Amino acid sequence: MVHTDCLGDYPGLGDNSTISVISRLFGGSRQIDPSVRRSKGPCVVTGDNFDIPQCVVMSCSHAIDPDVLYDMCNTEVYGNKKWEIHCPSCNKVWPVDEILKCGVTQAEIQKLVKDMSENWCMNNTSEDIRQCPGCRGYCMRADVSNRRVSDEIKK
């Protein structure tokens, strides 16, 4: 199928808009927790409906294809430097443990959580959190009245 839509066909899309491109390879083997409710769609991102219940139903009751969820997590965390994943329809935060049940592997979720934490630290405006110039890790002052910071990990 060839899509011939132009960017001008989408109202509200203007200069400096963020566009996420999601490519899907069918036949994925994501292991979804049996407690997660499934749906035939439509996927909240792509709008696709399926012949079998392929989408996972999130806590906000919107459905999303697990592969699209993983791609969206990557886009939000790595591309947009976010520290939370929000439903693109209602903007409700999807907890990390809920995403984990939806077929994101343990290795994938560990990387996501690490980078989400780093994104939070980089965007936090608190004077108490600083990046160590040596190891590049983030640390918080135990005593906020003491301007000196000691990296306990390196000791």
GROMACS .gro file of N, CA, C and O in nm, residues 2-65:
model
  256
    2VAL      N    1   0.061   0.217  -0.085
    2VAL     CA    2   0.137   0.341  -0.095
    2VAL      C    3   0.052   0.455  -0.040
    2VAL      O    4  -0.061   0.474  -0.081
    3HIS      N    5   0.107   0.528   0.056
    3HIS     CA    6   0.038   0.643   0.111
    3HIS      C    7   0.082   0.768   0.035
    3HIS      O    8   0.200   0.789   0.013
    4THR      N    9  -0.015   0.847  -0.005
    4THR     CA   10   0.018   0.967  -0.082
    4THR      C   11  -0.018   1.095  -0.008
    4THR      O   12  -0.030   1.199  -0.069
    5ASP      N   13  -0.036   1.086   0.124
    5ASP     CA   14  -0.069   1.204   0.202
    5ASP      C   15   0.049   1.302   0.201
    5ASP      O   16   0.164   1.263   0.196
    6CYS      N   17   0.018   1.428   0.206
    6CYS     CA   18   0.118   1.534   0.216
    6CYS      C   19   0.109   1.595   0.354
    6CYS      O   20   0.005   1.590   0.419
    7LEU      N   21   0.218   1.654   0.401
    7LEU     CA   22   0.215   1.716   0.533
    7LEU      C   23   0.109   1.824   0.543
    7LEU      O   24   0.051   1.847   0.648
    8GLY      N   25   0.083   1.891   0.433
    8GLY     CA   26  -0.020   1.995   0.431
    8GLY      C   27  -0.161   1.941   0.451
    8GLY      O   28  -0.254   2.015   0.478
    9ASP      N   29  -0.178   1.806   0.440
    9ASP     CA   30  -0.309   1.744   0.459
    9ASP      C   31  -0.348   1.733   0.607
    9ASP      O   32  -0.460   1.698   0.638
   10TYR      N   33  -0.254   1.762   0.698
   10TYR     CA   34  -0.280   1.747   0.840
   10TYR      C   35  -0.294   1.883   0.905
   10TYR      O   36  -0.198   1.959   0.916
   11PRO      N   37  -0.417   1.916   0.951
   11PRO     CA   38  -0.438   2.047   1.015
   11PRO      C   39  -0.358   2.056   1.145
   11PRO      O   40  -0.341   1.960   1.216
   12GLY      N   41  -0.307   2.172   1.171
   12GLY     CA   42  -0.232   2.196   1.294
   12GLY      C   43  -0.085   2.162   1.283
   12GLY      O   44  -0.009   2.186   1.375
   13LEU      N   45  -0.044   2.105   1.172
   13LEU     CA   46   0.097   2.072   1.153
   13LEU      C   47   0.165   2.192   1.090
   13LEU      O   48   0.130   2.235   0.982
   14GLY      N   49   0.258   2.249   1.163
   14GLY     CA   50   0.323   2.370   1.112
   14GLY      C   51   0.473   2.363   1.127
   14GLY      O   52   0.530   2.256   1.150
   15ASP      N   53   0.535   2.477   1.113
   15ASP     CA   54   0.680   2.484   1.129
   15ASP      C   55   0.720   2.434   1.267
   15ASP      O   56   0.649   2.454   1.365
   16ASN      N   57   0.831   2.365   1.274
   16ASN     CA   58   0.888   2.313   1.398
   16ASN      C   59   0.801   2.209   1.467
   16ASN      O   60   0.812   2.189   1.587
   17SER      N   61   0.711   2.143   1.394
   17SER     CA   62   0.630   2.035   1.451
   17SER      C   63   0.716   1.910   1.463
   17SER      O   64   0.807   1.888   1.384
   18THR      N   65   0.685   1.830   1.563
   18THR     CA   66   0.754   1.702   1.580
   18THR      C   67   0.671   1.594   1.513
   18THR      O   68   0.551   1.582   1.538
   19ILE      N   69   0.735   1.517   1.427
   19ILE     CA   70   0.666   1.409   1.357
   19ILE      C   71   0.735   1.279   1.395
   19ILE      O   72   0.857   1.268   1.383
   20SER      N   73   0.659   1.182   1.443
   20SER     CA   74   0.713   1.051   1.475
   20SER      C   75   0.676   0.955   1.363
   20SER      O   76   0.560   0.945   1.326
   21VAL      N   77   0.775   0.886   1.310
   21VAL     CA   78   0.751   0.787   1.206
   21VAL      C   79   0.766   0.651   1.270
   21VAL      O   80   0.869   0.621   1.334
   22ILE      N   81   0.664   0.568   1.257
   22ILE     CA   82   0.666   0.435   1.315
   22ILE      C   83   0.658   0.334   1.203
   22ILE      O   84   0.565   0.335   1.123
   23SER      N   85   0.758   0.250   1.195
   23SER     CA   86   0.757   0.143   1.097
   23SER      C   87   0.732   0.013   1.171
   23SER      O   88   0.784  -0.008   1.280
   24ARG      N   89   0.653  -0.073   1.115
   24ARG     CA   90   0.614  -0.195   1.181
   24ARG      C   91   0.657  -0.316   1.100
   24ARG      O   92   0.633  -0.323   0.981
   25LEU      N   93   0.721  -0.409   1.168
   25LEU     CA   94   0.752  -0.537   1.107
   25LEU      C   95   0.655  -0.637   1.166
   25LEU      O   96   0.653  -0.659   1.287
   26PHE      N   97   0.571  -0.697   1.085
   26PHE     CA   98   0.471  -0.789   1.135
   26PHE      C   99   0.537  -0.919   1.181
   26PHE      O  100   0.644  -0.957   1.133
   27GLY      N  101   0.471  -0.988   1.273
   27GLY     CA  102   0.521  -1.116   1.320
   27GLY      C  103   0.612  -1.103   1.440
   27GLY      O  104   0.691  -1.192   1.467
   28GLY      N  105   0.602  -0.994   1.514
   28GLY     CA  106   0.684  -0.975   1.632
   28GLY      C  107   0.653  -1.079   1.738
   28GLY      O  108   0.550  -1.144   1.735
   29SER      N  109   0.744  -1.098   1.832
   29SER     CA  110   0.726  -1.203   1.933
   29SER      C  111   0.732  -1.145   2.073
   29SER      O  112   0.797  -1.201   2.160
   30ARG      N  113   0.670  -1.036   2.097
   30ARG     CA  114   0.670  -0.975   2.230
   30ARG      C  115   0.583  -1.060   2.323
   30ARG      O  116   0.473  -1.100   2.288
   31GLN      N  117   0.636  -1.086   2.442
   31GLN     CA  118   0.564  -1.164   2.541
   31GLN      C  119   0.485  -1.069   2.630
   31GLN      O  120   0.542  -0.994   2.708
   32ILE      N  121   0.354  -1.073   2.616
   32ILE     CA  122   0.267  -0.982   2.690
   32ILE      C  123   0.210  -1.055   2.811
   32ILE      O  124   0.166  -1.170   2.801
   33ASP      N  125   0.214  -0.989   2.925
   33ASP     CA  126   0.163  -1.046   3.049
   33ASP      C  127   0.016  -1.087   3.029
   33ASP      O  128  -0.063  -1.010   2.975
   34PRO      N  129  -0.020  -1.208   3.074
   34PRO     CA  130  -0.159  -1.255   3.056
   34PRO      C  131  -0.264  -1.169   3.125
   34PRO      O  132  -0.381  -1.172   3.087
   35SER      N  133  -0.222  -1.089   3.225
   35SER     CA  134  -0.319  -1.004   3.296
   35SER      C  135  -0.358  -0.880   3.217
   35SER      O  136  -0.454  -0.812   3.250
   36VAL      N  137  -0.285  -0.851   3.109
   36VAL     CA  138  -0.311  -0.731   3.030
   36VAL      C  139  -0.429  -0.756   2.936
   36VAL      O  140  -0.433  -0.855   2.864
   37ARG      N  141  -0.525  -0.665   2.941
   37ARG     CA  142  -0.641  -0.674   2.853
   37ARG      C  143  -0.601  -0.646   2.709
   37ARG      O  144  -0.518  -0.559   2.684
   38ARG      N  145  -0.657  -0.721   2.615
   38ARG     CA  146  -0.624  -0.706   2.473
   38ARG      C  147  -0.744  -0.652   2.396
   38ARG      O  148  -0.857  -0.665   2.437
   39SER      N  149  -0.715  -0.593   2.281
   39SER     CA  150  -0.819  -0.534   2.198
   39SER      C  151  -0.781  -0.547   2.050
   39SER      O  152  -0.663  -0.557   2.017
   40LYS      N  153  -0.881  -0.542   1.963
   40LYS     CA  154  -0.856  -0.542   1.819
   40LYS      C  155  -0.823  -0.402   1.768
   40LYS      O  156  -0.796  -0.383   1.652
   41GLY      N  157  -0.827  -0.306   1.856
   41GLY     CA  158  -0.796  -0.169   1.815
   41GLY      C  159  -0.916  -0.079   1.833
   41GLY      O  160  -1.015  -0.116   1.893
   42PRO      N  161  -0.905   0.039   1.782
   42PRO     CA  162  -0.795   0.093   1.703
   42PRO      C  163  -0.676   0.133   1.791
   42PRO      O  164  -0.694   0.171   1.906
   43CYS      N  165  -0.557   0.124   1.733
   43CYS     CA  166  -0.436   0.167   1.801
   43CYS      C  167  -0.443   0.319   1.814
   43CYS      O  168  -0.473   0.390   1.718
   44VAL      N  169  -0.414   0.370   1.934
   44VAL     CA  170  -0.425   0.513   1.963
   44VAL      C  171  -0.326   0.596   1.879
   44VAL      O  172  -0.350   0.715   1.856
   45VAL      N  173  -0.219   0.534   1.831
   45VAL     CA  174  -0.119   0.607   1.753
   45VAL      C  175  -0.145   0.596   1.603
   45VAL      O  176  -0.152   0.695   1.533
   46THR      N  177  -0.159   0.472   1.555
   46THR     CA  178  -0.171   0.450   1.410
   46THR      C  179  -0.314   0.448   1.360
   46THR      O  180  -0.337   0.465   1.241
   47GLY      N  181  -0.409   0.421   1.449
   47GLY     CA  182  -0.549   0.410   1.408
   47GLY      C  183  -0.583   0.275   1.348
   47GLY      O  184  -0.696   0.253   1.305
   48ASP      N  185  -0.486   0.183   1.345
   48ASP     CA  186  -0.508   0.052   1.285
   48ASP      C  187  -0.602  -0.034   1.368
   48ASP      O  188  -0.597  -0.033   1.491
   49ASN      N  189  -0.686  -0.111   1.300
   49ASN     CA  190  -0.768  -0.215   1.361
   49ASN      C  191  -0.710  -0.349   1.316
   49ASN      O  192  -0.653  -0.359   1.208
   50PHE      N  193  -0.728  -0.453   1.396
   50PHE     CA  194  -0.672  -0.584   1.367
   50PHE      C  195  -0.780  -0.691   1.368
   50PHE      O  196  -0.884  -0.675   1.432
   51ASP      N  197  -0.754  -0.801   1.300
   51ASP     CA  198  -0.848  -0.913   1.298
   51ASP      C  199  -0.847  -0.991   1.429
   51ASP      O  200  -0.945  -1.054   1.466
   52ILE      N  201  -0.734  -0.988   1.498
   52ILE     CA  202  -0.722  -1.054   1.628
   52ILE      C  203  -0.688  -0.949   1.733
   52ILE      O  204  -0.637  -0.843   1.699
   53PRO      N  205  -0.717  -0.977   1.860
   53PRO     CA  206  -0.684  -0.879   1.965
   53PRO      C  207  -0.533  -0.863   1.980
   53PRO      O  208  -0.468  -0.933   2.055
   54GLN      N  209  -0.475  -0.771   1.909
   54GLN     CA  210  -0.331  -0.749   1.908
   54GLN      C  211  -0.289  -0.632   1.997
   54GLN      O  212  -0.181  -0.631   2.052
   55CYS      N  213  -0.375  -0.533   2.009
   55CYS     CA  214  -0.342  -0.415   2.089
   55CYS      C  215  -0.354  -0.445   2.237
   55CYS      O  216  -0.433  -0.530   2.279
   56VAL      N  217  -0.276  -0.375   2.318
   56VAL     CA  218  -0.289  -0.382   2.463
   56VAL      C  219  -0.369  -0.261   2.509
   56VAL      O  220  -0.356  -0.153   2.453
   57VAL      N  221  -0.454  -0.284   2.608
   57VAL     CA  222  -0.536  -0.175   2.660
   57VAL      C  223  -0.467  -0.119   2.784
   57VAL      O  224  -0.441  -0.190   2.881
   58MET      N  225  -0.433   0.008   2.777
   58MET     CA  226  -0.360   0.074   2.885
   58MET      C  227  -0.457   0.119   2.995
   58MET      O  228  -0.579   0.114   2.977
   59SER      N  229  -0.403   0.165   3.108
   59SER     CA  230  -0.485   0.204   3.224
   59SER      C  231  -0.583   0.316   3.193
   59SER      O  232  -0.686   0.329   3.257
   60CYS      N  233  -0.553   0.396   3.091
   60CYS     CA  234  -0.643   0.505   3.053
   60CYS      C  235  -0.753   0.456   2.959
   60CYS      O  236  -0.835   0.535   2.914
   61SER      N  237  -0.752   0.326   2.929
   61SER     CA  238  -0.847   0.256   2.842
   61SER      C  239  -0.823   0.278   2.693
   61SER      O  240  -0.903   0.236   2.611
   62HIS      N  241  -0.713   0.341   2.655
   62HIS     CA  242  -0.677   0.351   2.513
   62HIS      C  243  -0.591   0.230   2.476
   62HIS      O  244  -0.511   0.183   2.556
   63ALA      N  245  -0.608   0.182   2.354
   63ALA     CA  246  -0.537   0.064   2.307
   63ALA      C  247  -0.418   0.104   2.220
   63ALA      O  248  -0.425   0.204   2.147
   64ILE      N  249  -0.311   0.026   2.227
   64ILE     CA  250  -0.192   0.053   2.147
   64ILE      C  251  -0.126  -0.079   2.110
   64ILE      O  252  -0.123  -0.172   2.189
   65ASP      N  253  -0.076  -0.086   1.987
   65ASP     CA  254  -0.002  -0.202   1.941
   65ASP      C  255   0.129  -0.207   2.022
   65ASP      O  256   0.196  -0.105   2.037
   0.00000   0.00000   0.00000
